[in-house]
């Protein structure tokens, strides 16, 4: 069995893992990232989570910058993103379209530029601990089994796999233990977006009440929530109240976020397998519905389906502080803030068809404290992404991709700092960490 030794090891190459690895390496740590797929990007690529929502507060202030914004800038330079656009659904201030295939390549390019070692097609299958410290992680890939040692590990697996294998306590779901439903996302090409736009302008009442229908003469259609009448008349066996889709990345293309698979646990392999099949059956059903009933989709067809079903919620690892819904809605500030987000609490009902949305006070943003990425009972592990320490309600905002990117950058910088100082992650000097996250103007919306 081969053994690898690093200063920082990031497990998971999704949006949080990418920014964590970049941040660790740029802060001087010898860094590796291991990813189970043959490409990077996590839910943004494997599950087609599109577009990125949101880098801004409801009032329009950009609150997530740093490496996340650098990625957007570089995608724009490659003509793979138009940058931040107004959300014509009106749910958030902006959304950020991007081309997932370019993002896959760009992420690898940026990691290599930073000197990060990358292992694809690689899964963590075991964690060895000594007391409250992770000694090593067992990896498996086509070359066989290997051992990965590091001064500090970052769990960016999405599901908190590393923390769970290390024996860290966690919670899942709402008060009844039910998690938010999964969604099999898919793209359709051949869409007449101009016709969709006319339908929105002709009957605004058939769409989400905040939709910017009166502004569509000057704004491009970026997202659509509604067609409530057509959806109700069809009576499809999908627990949704209406349609949700986003335009792009091509002019005649949309990403459909409508399928819903409820009542299953994504960390249970039997349930996850069932969800994959059920989600794909729903895609075929929905394609026919769109073509037959929705203006602009008469000649459209499915062009791509996610490599896996999209997962909103699984384990929430217990940390030194559990961020809660009141913290979010009150726009709470923390002395140990390491990231900030302006996305509302957005809960897809785990046991029904609705979506509960609660918005942050005065269109503001809330802080994500360092203590929420530091798990209890483990001295050299940090959390990045949707598995951080929150309640069910707060996770419904921290799970969004830009939030995860910001959290990842913080985790990577903290991991590098803990490694260089030979300290436990809980003892990282917060002011030093915050300084690194705001250096050179590449800040995450943090204010001093």
Tab-separated table of C-alpha atoms in Angstrom, residues 43 158-160 171-183 261 264-268 272 309-317 346-351 386-388 390-400:
chain	number	residue	atom	x	y	z
A	43	UNK	CA	-23.007	19.323	-8.129
A	158	UNK	CA	-20.814	17.422	0.338
A	159	UNK	CA	-22.198	14.615	2.480
A	160	UNK	CA	-19.669	14.982	5.291
A	171	UNK	CA	-27.754	15.539	12.088
A	172	UNK	CA	-29.910	14.974	9.015
A	173	UNK	CA	-33.137	16.547	7.847
A	174	UNK	CA	-35.975	18.317	9.599
A	175	UNK	CA	-37.577	17.487	12.952
A	176	UNK	CA	-38.832	14.233	11.435
A	177	UNK	CA	-35.442	13.341	9.968
A	178	UNK	CA	-36.622	14.015	6.405
A	179	UNK	CA	-34.200	15.738	4.019
A	180	UNK	CA	-35.026	18.083	1.176
A	181	UNK	CA	-35.979	16.240	-2.032
A	182	UNK	CA	-33.521	15.348	-4.775
A	183	UNK	CA	-33.839	16.618	-8.347
A	261	UNK	CA	-37.765	12.728	-5.651
A	264	UNK	CA	-35.426	9.100	0.285
A	265	UNK	CA	-32.058	9.407	2.043
A	266	UNK	CA	-29.138	10.177	-0.324
A	267	UNK	CA	-26.678	8.605	2.153
A	268	UNK	CA	-28.490	5.256	1.887
A	272	UNK	CA	-29.944	6.751	-3.783
A	309	UNK	CA	-29.278	13.189	-9.300
A	310	UNK	CA	-28.930	16.524	-7.544
A	311	UNK	CA	-28.724	16.348	-3.754
A	312	UNK	CA	-29.762	19.304	-1.584
A	313	UNK	CA	-29.281	17.968	1.910
A	314	UNK	CA	-27.677	15.085	3.767
A	315	UNK	CA	-25.453	15.187	6.854
A	316	UNK	CA	-24.916	18.401	8.763
A	317	UNK	CA	-21.779	17.867	10.808
A	346	UNK	CA	-35.067	28.173	0.572
A	347	UNK	CA	-36.582	24.888	1.759
A	348	UNK	CA	-38.071	22.451	-0.734
A	349	UNK	CA	-40.633	20.677	1.423
A	350	UNK	CA	-39.237	17.255	2.425
A	351	UNK	CA	-42.778	15.954	2.872
A	386	UNK	CA	-23.171	22.011	2.414
A	387	UNK	CA	-22.098	19.726	5.307
A	388	UNK	CA	-21.046	22.550	7.665
A	390	UNK	CA	-26.075	24.405	10.703
A	391	UNK	CA	-29.699	23.683	11.461
A	392	UNK	CA	-32.028	22.312	8.784
A	393	UNK	CA	-33.272	25.852	8.141
A	394	UNK	CA	-29.883	27.531	7.875
A	395	UNK	CA	-28.538	24.764	5.632
A	396	UNK	CA	-31.165	25.800	3.093
A	397	UNK	CA	-29.038	28.867	2.342
A	398	UNK	CA	-25.472	27.783	3.122
A	399	UNK	CA	-25.898	24.883	0.648
A	400	UNK	CA	-25.989	27.202	-2.397
